[in-house]
Tab-separated table of C-alpha atoms and ligand atoms in Angstrom:
chain	number	residue	atom	x	y	z
V	18	UNK	CA	-27.947	26.750	9.457
V	19	UNK	CA	-26.165	23.504	10.276
V	20	UNK	CA	-25.565	21.402	7.203
V	21	UNK	CA	-26.467	17.930	8.682
V	22	UNK	CA	-24.883	16.175	5.831
V	23	UNK	CA	-21.473	17.788	6.503
V	24	UNK	CA	-21.906	16.579	10.217
V	25	UNK	CA	-22.812	13.063	9.209
V	26	UNK	CA	-20.226	10.482	10.306
V	27	UNK	CA	-19.521	7.444	8.225
V	28	UNK	CA	-20.894	4.294	9.745
V	29	UNK	CA	-18.397	1.944	11.498
V	30	UNK	CA	-18.707	-1.927	11.636
V	31	UNK	CA	-16.464	-3.603	14.116
V	32	UNK	CA	-17.799	-7.057	14.037
V	33	UNK	CA	-18.228	-9.407	11.027
V	34	UNK	CA	-22.000	-9.749	11.592
V	35	UNK	CA	-22.309	-5.877	11.655
V	36	UNK	CA	-20.149	-5.703	8.352
V	37	UNK	CA	-22.147	-8.440	6.695
V	38	UNK	CA	-25.394	-6.659	7.615
V	39	UNK	CA	-24.332	-3.514	6.003
V	40	UNK	CA	-22.945	-5.071	2.872
V	41	UNK	CA	-26.152	-7.153	2.548
V	42	UNK	CA	-28.103	-3.798	2.299
V	43	UNK	CA	-25.839	-2.588	-0.550
V	44	UNK	CA	-26.400	-5.935	-2.333
V	45	UNK	CA	-30.184	-6.029	-1.954
V	46	UNK	CA	-30.362	-2.492	-3.436
V	47	UNK	CA	-28.258	-3.855	-6.440
V	48	UNK	CA	-25.384	-1.791	-5.679
V	49	UNK	CA	-21.789	-2.392	-6.628
V	50	UNK	CA	-19.094	-2.213	-3.868
V	51	UNK	CA	-15.303	-1.220	-3.794
V	52	UNK	CA	-13.011	-1.992	-0.796
V	53	UNK	CA	-10.090	0.275	0.014
V	54	UNK	CA	-7.896	-1.613	2.542
V	55	UNK	CA	-5.707	0.641	4.736
V	56	UNK	CA	-3.955	0.469	7.965
V	57	UNK	CA	-5.287	3.990	9.025
V	58	UNK	CA	-3.029	7.029	9.607
V	59	UNK	CA	-4.823	8.225	6.446
V	60	UNK	CA	-3.076	10.999	4.141
V	61	UNK	CA	-3.987	12.209	0.863
V	62	UNK	CA	-2.673	9.028	-0.915
V	63	UNK	CA	-5.324	7.045	0.879
V	64	UNK	CA	-8.054	9.519	0.102
V	65	UNK	CA	-7.051	9.568	-3.453
V	66	UNK	CA	-7.703	5.543	-3.535
V	67	UNK	CA	-11.055	6.352	-1.918
V	68	UNK	CA	-11.987	8.964	-4.588
V	69	UNK	CA	-11.042	6.394	-7.310
V	70	UNK	CA	-13.016	3.644	-5.707
V	71	UNK	CA	-16.103	6.173	-5.556
V	72	UNK	CA	-15.634	6.765	-9.181
V	73	UNK	CA	-15.822	3.008	-9.986
V	74	UNK	CA	-18.552	1.749	-7.564
V	75	UNK	CA	-21.736	2.755	-5.927
V	76	UNK	CA	-20.704	2.065	-2.356
V	77	UNK	CA	-17.190	2.241	-0.952
V	78	UNK	CA	-15.977	0.339	2.155
V	79	UNK	CA	-12.706	1.533	3.696
V	80	UNK	CA	-11.050	-0.897	6.158
V	81	UNK	CA	-8.770	0.237	8.925
V	82	UNK	CA	-6.730	-2.529	10.351
V	83	UNK	CA	-3.171	-2.365	11.495
V	84	UNK	CA	-2.183	-5.985	10.644
V	85	UNK	CA	-0.005	-7.623	13.271
V	86	UNK	CA	0.992	-10.547	11.116
V	87	UNK	CA	2.823	-8.503	8.525
V	88	UNK	CA	5.071	-6.924	10.963
V	89	UNK	CA	8.315	-8.860	12.248
V	90	UNK	CA	8.937	-8.595	15.983
V	91	UNK	CA	11.655	-6.046	15.460
V	92	UNK	CA	9.306	-3.812	13.308
V	93	UNK	CA	7.194	-0.879	14.069
V	94	UNK	CA	3.729	-2.503	14.788
V	95	UNK	CA	3.707	-0.970	18.449
V	96	UNK	CA	4.681	2.536	17.214
V	97	UNK	CA	2.810	2.410	13.886
V	98	UNK	CA	0.730	5.760	13.936
V	99	UNK	CA	-3.034	5.466	14.994
V	100	UNK	CA	-5.035	8.524	14.268
V	101	UNK	CA	-8.700	7.122	14.487
V	102	UNK	CA	-10.389	10.306	15.155
V	103	UNK	CA	-8.776	12.298	12.130
V	104	UNK	CA	-9.206	9.028	9.939
V	105	UNK	CA	-12.958	8.873	10.848
V	106	UNK	CA	-13.269	12.658	10.048
V	107	UNK	CA	-11.515	12.392	6.841
V	108	UNK	CA	-13.501	9.343	5.558
V	109	UNK	CA	-16.833	11.010	6.791
V	110	UNK	CA	-15.996	14.151	4.813
V	111	UNK	CA	-15.703	12.181	1.715
V	112	UNK	CA	-19.070	10.482	2.638
V	113	UNK	CA	-17.424	6.955	2.712
V	114	UNK	CA	-20.385	4.382	3.108
V	115	UNK	CA	-18.737	1.984	5.631
V	116	UNK	CA	-15.774	1.772	7.665
V	117	UNK	CA	-14.660	-1.648	8.603
V	118	UNK	CA	-12.542	-1.525	11.643
V	119	UNK	CA	-12.161	-4.894	13.201
V	120	UNK	CA	-10.275	-5.572	16.327
V	121	UNK	CA	-7.322	-8.029	16.302
V	122	UNK	CA	-9.510	-10.768	17.964
V	123	UNK	CA	-12.094	-10.321	15.437
V	124	UNK	CA	-9.598	-10.791	12.606
V	125	UNK	CA	-7.572	-13.489	14.488
V	126	UNK	CA	-9.761	-15.274	16.983
V	127	UNK	CA	-8.324	-17.814	19.260
V	128	UNK	CA	-7.434	-20.933	17.231
V	129	UNK	CA	-6.711	-19.080	14.132
V	130	UNK	CA	-4.605	-21.618	12.069
V	131	UNK	CA	-4.575	-20.803	8.253
V	132	UNK	CA	-2.035	-18.698	6.406
V	133	UNK	CA	-1.544	-17.991	2.786
V	134	UNK	CA	2.046	-18.116	1.586
V	135	UNK	CA	2.210	-16.360	-1.735
V	136	UNK	CA	5.028	-17.038	-4.315
V	137	UNK	CA	5.715	-15.639	-7.762
V	138	UNK	CA	5.801	-11.855	-7.374
V	139	UNK	CA	6.168	-12.358	-3.500
V	140	UNK	CA	9.484	-14.061	-4.080
V	141	UNK	CA	10.961	-11.468	-6.538
V	142	UNK	CA	13.801	-10.611	-4.218
V	143	UNK	CA	12.733	-7.047	-3.290
V	144	UNK	CA	10.712	-6.476	-0.265
V	145	UNK	CA	10.630	-10.138	0.522
V	146	UNK	CA	14.243	-10.230	0.757
V	147	UNK	CA	14.352	-7.532	3.691
V	148	UNK	CA	10.855	-8.550	5.106
V	149	UNK	CA	10.589	-12.234	4.623
V	150	UNK	CA	7.190	-12.598	6.769
V	151	UNK	CA	5.552	-9.485	5.127
V	152	UNK	CA	3.783	-10.788	2.073
V	153	UNK	CA	2.395	-13.972	4.049
V	154	UNK	CA	0.881	-11.506	6.459
V	155	UNK	CA	-0.553	-9.225	3.629
V	156	UNK	CA	-1.751	-11.890	1.420
V	157	UNK	CA	-3.557	-13.612	4.383
V	158	UNK	CA	-5.242	-10.435	5.669
V	159	UNK	CA	-6.235	-9.048	2.114
V	160	UNK	CA	-7.758	-12.599	1.285
V	161	UNK	CA	-9.682	-12.237	4.591
V	162	UNK	CA	-10.858	-8.600	3.892
V	163	UNK	CA	-11.895	-9.636	0.248
V	164	UNK	CA	-14.109	-12.541	1.612
V	165	UNK	CA	-15.376	-10.556	4.401
V	166	UNK	CA	-16.536	-7.491	2.401
V	167	UNK	CA	-17.234	-9.279	-0.917
V	168	UNK	CA	-16.317	-6.344	-2.979
V	169	UNK	CA	-16.725	-6.049	-7.008
V	170	UNK	CA	-13.256	-4.009	-6.995
V	171	UNK	CA	-10.547	-3.467	-4.383
V	172	UNK	CA	-8.154	-0.467	-4.925
V	173	UNK	CA	-4.427	-0.704	-3.989
V	174	UNK	CA	-1.801	1.932	-4.368
V	175	UNK	CA	1.143	1.606	-6.792
V	176	UNK	CA	3.261	2.934	-4.093
V	177	UNK	CA	3.434	-0.514	-2.768
V	178	UNK	CA	4.047	-1.815	-6.170
V	179	UNK	CA	5.253	-5.394	-5.296
V	180	UNK	CA	2.249	-5.650	-2.774
V	181	UNK	CA	-0.067	-4.732	-5.873
V	182	UNK	CA	1.156	-7.505	-7.855
V	183	UNK	CA	1.073	-10.120	-4.845
V	184	UNK	CA	-2.527	-9.207	-4.263
V	185	UNK	CA	-3.399	-9.322	-7.678
V	186	UNK	CA	-1.913	-12.769	-8.189
V	187	UNK	CA	-3.374	-14.022	-4.829
V	188	UNK	CA	-7.017	-12.870	-5.937
V	189	UNK	CA	-6.665	-14.451	-9.333
V	190	UNK	CA	-4.953	-17.628	-7.967
V	191	UNK	CA	-7.772	-18.250	-5.330
V	192	UNK	CA	-10.520	-17.331	-7.822
V	193	UNK	CA	-11.672	-14.496	-5.470
V	194	UNK	CA	-14.332	-12.613	-7.766
V	195	UNK	CA	-12.831	-9.297	-7.354
V	196	UNK	CA	-11.077	-6.949	-9.670
V	197	UNK	CA	-7.854	-5.507	-8.264
V	198	UNK	CA	-7.320	-1.883	-9.232
V	199	UNK	CA	-3.940	-0.147	-9.010
V	200	UNK	CA	-3.965	3.696	-8.278
V	201	UNK	CA	-1.011	6.202	-8.948
V	202	UNK	CA	1.253	7.414	-6.107
V	203	UNK	CA	0.361	10.520	-4.497
V	204	UNK	CA	3.351	12.795	-3.688
V	205	UNK	CA	4.462	15.907	-1.823
V	206	UNK	CA	5.386	18.808	-4.010
V	207	UNK	CA	9.090	17.896	-3.624
V	208	UNK	CA	8.422	14.318	-4.989
V	209	UNK	CA	8.441	12.270	-1.725
V	210	UNK	CA	5.846	9.672	-1.900
V	211	UNK	CA	3.190	10.119	0.778
V	212	UNK	CA	3.487	7.558	3.407
V	213	UNK	CA	2.104	7.132	7.012
V	214	UNK	CA	5.926	6.386	7.968
V	215	UNK	CA	6.948	9.811	6.832
V	216	UNK	CA	5.740	10.942	10.277
V	217	UNK	CA	8.845	9.276	11.766
V	218	UNK	CA	11.193	11.569	9.700
V	219	UNK	CA	13.178	14.280	11.667
V	220	UNK	CA	13.143	17.667	9.924
V	221	UNK	CA	16.583	16.997	8.576
V	222	UNK	CA	15.850	13.715	7.307
V	223	UNK	CA	12.616	15.128	5.743
V	224	UNK	CA	14.740	17.506	3.697
V	225	UNK	CA	16.879	14.513	2.399
V	226	UNK	CA	13.984	12.213	1.639
V	227	UNK	CA	13.037	13.385	-1.729
V	228	UNK	CA	16.437	12.289	-3.055
V	229	UNK	CA	14.847	8.896	-3.433
V	230	UNK	CA	12.273	9.861	-6.037
V	231	UNK	CA	14.724	12.304	-7.559
V	232	UNK	CA	17.234	9.250	-8.175
V	233	UNK	CA	14.431	7.273	-9.635
V	234	UNK	CA	13.770	9.925	-12.268
V	235	UNK	CA	17.609	10.320	-12.889
V	236	UNK	CA	17.995	6.363	-13.434
V	237	UNK	CA	14.920	6.341	-15.599
V	238	UNK	CA	16.271	9.336	-17.647
V	239	UNK	CA	19.790	7.561	-18.019
V	240	UNK	CA	18.072	4.329	-19.112
V	241	UNK	CA	15.866	6.270	-21.781
V	242	UNK	CA	18.892	8.159	-22.785
V	243	UNK	CA	20.567	4.801	-23.767
V	244	UNK	CA	22.766	4.098	-20.946
V	245	UNK	CA	23.253	0.373	-19.850
V	246	UNK	CA	20.753	-0.517	-17.133
V	247	UNK	CA	23.607	-1.823	-14.678
V	248	UNK	CA	25.617	1.404	-15.118
V	249	UNK	CA	22.539	3.661	-14.535
V	250	UNK	CA	21.744	1.691	-11.411
V	251	UNK	CA	25.294	2.022	-10.223
V	252	UNK	CA	25.077	5.709	-10.426
V	253	UNK	CA	21.667	5.793	-8.711
V	254	UNK	CA	22.881	3.414	-5.785
V	255	UNK	CA	25.869	5.689	-5.133
V	256	UNK	CA	23.615	8.812	-5.347
V	257	UNK	CA	21.309	7.395	-2.658
V	258	UNK	CA	24.131	6.328	-0.321
V	259	UNK	CA	25.778	9.669	-0.817
V	260	UNK	CA	22.649	11.488	0.486
V	261	UNK	CA	22.919	9.415	3.664
V	262	UNK	CA	20.499	6.579	3.073
V	263	UNK	CA	21.195	3.049	3.902
V	264	UNK	CA	20.224	1.441	0.688
V	265	UNK	CA	18.254	-2.065	0.867
V	266	UNK	CA	17.873	-2.119	-3.062
V	267	UNK	CA	17.500	-0.144	-6.117
V	268	UNK	CA	16.353	-2.503	-8.869
V	269	UNK	CA	15.143	-2.511	-12.469
V	270	UNK	CA	12.378	-5.195	-13.103
V	271	UNK	CA	9.931	-6.351	-15.525
V	272	UNK	CA	6.822	-4.127	-14.516
V	273	UNK	CA	4.575	-7.103	-14.708
V	274	UNK	CA	6.366	-10.254	-13.557
V	275	UNK	CA	9.059	-8.464	-11.408
V	276	UNK	CA	11.610	-10.472	-12.978
V	277	UNK	CA	15.128	-8.884	-13.323
V	278	UNK	CA	15.838	-7.631	-16.774
V	279	UNK	CA	19.008	-6.358	-18.261
V	280	UNK	CA	17.735	-4.467	-21.444
V	281	UNK	CA	14.924	-2.069	-22.086
V	282	UNK	CA	13.800	-4.561	-24.865
V	283	UNK	CA	13.018	-7.250	-22.328
V	284	UNK	CA	9.830	-5.433	-21.621
V	285	UNK	CA	7.996	-2.578	-19.708
V	286	UNK	CA	10.378	-1.442	-16.859
V	287	UNK	CA	9.722	-0.705	-13.262
V	288	UNK	CA	12.388	0.854	-11.040
V	289	UNK	CA	11.963	0.154	-7.443
V	290	UNK	CA	13.876	1.195	-4.417
V	291	UNK	CA	13.797	0.935	-0.639
V	292	UNK	CA	16.271	2.555	1.852
V	293	UNK	CA	16.511	3.543	5.367
V	294	UNK	CA	16.962	6.975	6.438
V	295	UNK	CA	17.912	6.894	10.196
V	296	UNK	CA	15.312	4.503	11.646
V	297	UNK	CA	12.758	5.074	8.939
V	298	UNK	CA	12.339	2.659	6.018
V	299	UNK	CA	10.993	4.396	2.765
V	300	UNK	CA	10.087	2.630	-0.445
V	301	UNK	CA	9.225	4.050	-3.864
V	302	UNK	CA	8.874	3.117	-7.507
V	303	UNK	CA	8.205	4.524	-11.074
V	304	UNK	CA	7.645	3.301	-14.553
V	305	UNK	CA	10.233	4.054	-17.108
Z	27	AMP	P1	-1.117	1.639	4.065
Z	27	AMP	O1	-2.220	1.879	5.076
Z	27	AMP	O2	-0.081	2.572	4.075
Z	27	AMP	O3	-0.672	0.143	4.169
Z	27	AMP	O4	-1.767	1.701	2.615
Z	27	AMP	C1	-3.181	1.451	2.273
Z	27	AMP	C2	-3.054	1.593	0.798
Z	27	AMP	O5	-2.799	2.835	0.479
Z	27	AMP	C3	-2.095	0.618	0.031
Z	27	AMP	O6	-2.982	0.217	-0.994
Z	27	AMP	C4	-1.070	1.597	-0.485
Z	27	AMP	O7	-0.243	1.214	-1.466
Z	27	AMP	C5	-1.827	2.850	-0.660
Z	27	AMP	N1	-0.958	4.048	-0.496
Z	27	AMP	C6	-0.151	4.380	0.450
Z	27	AMP	N2	0.543	5.574	0.281
Z	27	AMP	C7	0.207	5.962	-0.923
Z	27	AMP	C8	0.494	7.154	-1.812
Z	27	AMP	N3	1.367	7.999	-1.417
Z	27	AMP	N4	-0.141	7.106	-2.875
Z	27	AMP	C9	-1.178	6.222	-3.328
Z	27	AMP	N5	-1.506	5.200	-2.537
Z	27	AMP	C10	-0.884	5.003	-1.406
């Protein structure tokens, strides 16, 4: 016997009127709504966000939109992996209630003229120092997604830790009535954080990639063991470069404000790293 439920595909909205119609039905039934924003190329990390969202709300909307405004001209917008059929199958299997998949002109129609320029955590000197256009693009598209879907909660991964802080501040500052929820990073067995960009790694690079997470753990261990933060960072930076990465940053920051800190007494600590392996840029972070 065919299980019709298994074969059911999640509904897809591609226009704002179709999206509003679907979310209005949820609202009319008194149901709560969670949004999980993604750029597609879904992996188990994204699906963990979906499951967390399902545990927190009656209905889950997953957006899939590769946002051109968060890529610089030299970055990988054109080659970013697009795996629509597999994404649709994975979300359907989880019974996601709605997939919001606008085209670029639905999101940015002719004459589009408004941009959010986040400060605070968006100017922490981490990702913003290497991708100056990035958080403006992210904040603007996430504000639009939140206003389009009108969710009660929106789930973001701690994998993109600075982004989580930027989005949280943006929603608070603009009085968008949503709770931003951070979800833990899902990793491969060897510690490498799952990322759509891991698909760019050669076999040899893939073998080296876990050094990033290993180094974060080592540096955290040194700090917990009482070593001076700057000394622990120097050891970590050398370890990453020795493995063949080109390091953008390895930093210790206050876990909430992202301000630099020099002693563990200055507050909860987050260790953040970004480095290139060949042409692939990887980021990761852990709490200490
Ligand atoms: P992306 O489509 O890669 O921009 O990511 C969409 C959402 O998934 C963001 O909130 C990311 O932080 C989150 N995410 C990406 N990778 C992971 C991971 N390995 N574990 C948990 N969340 C993740």
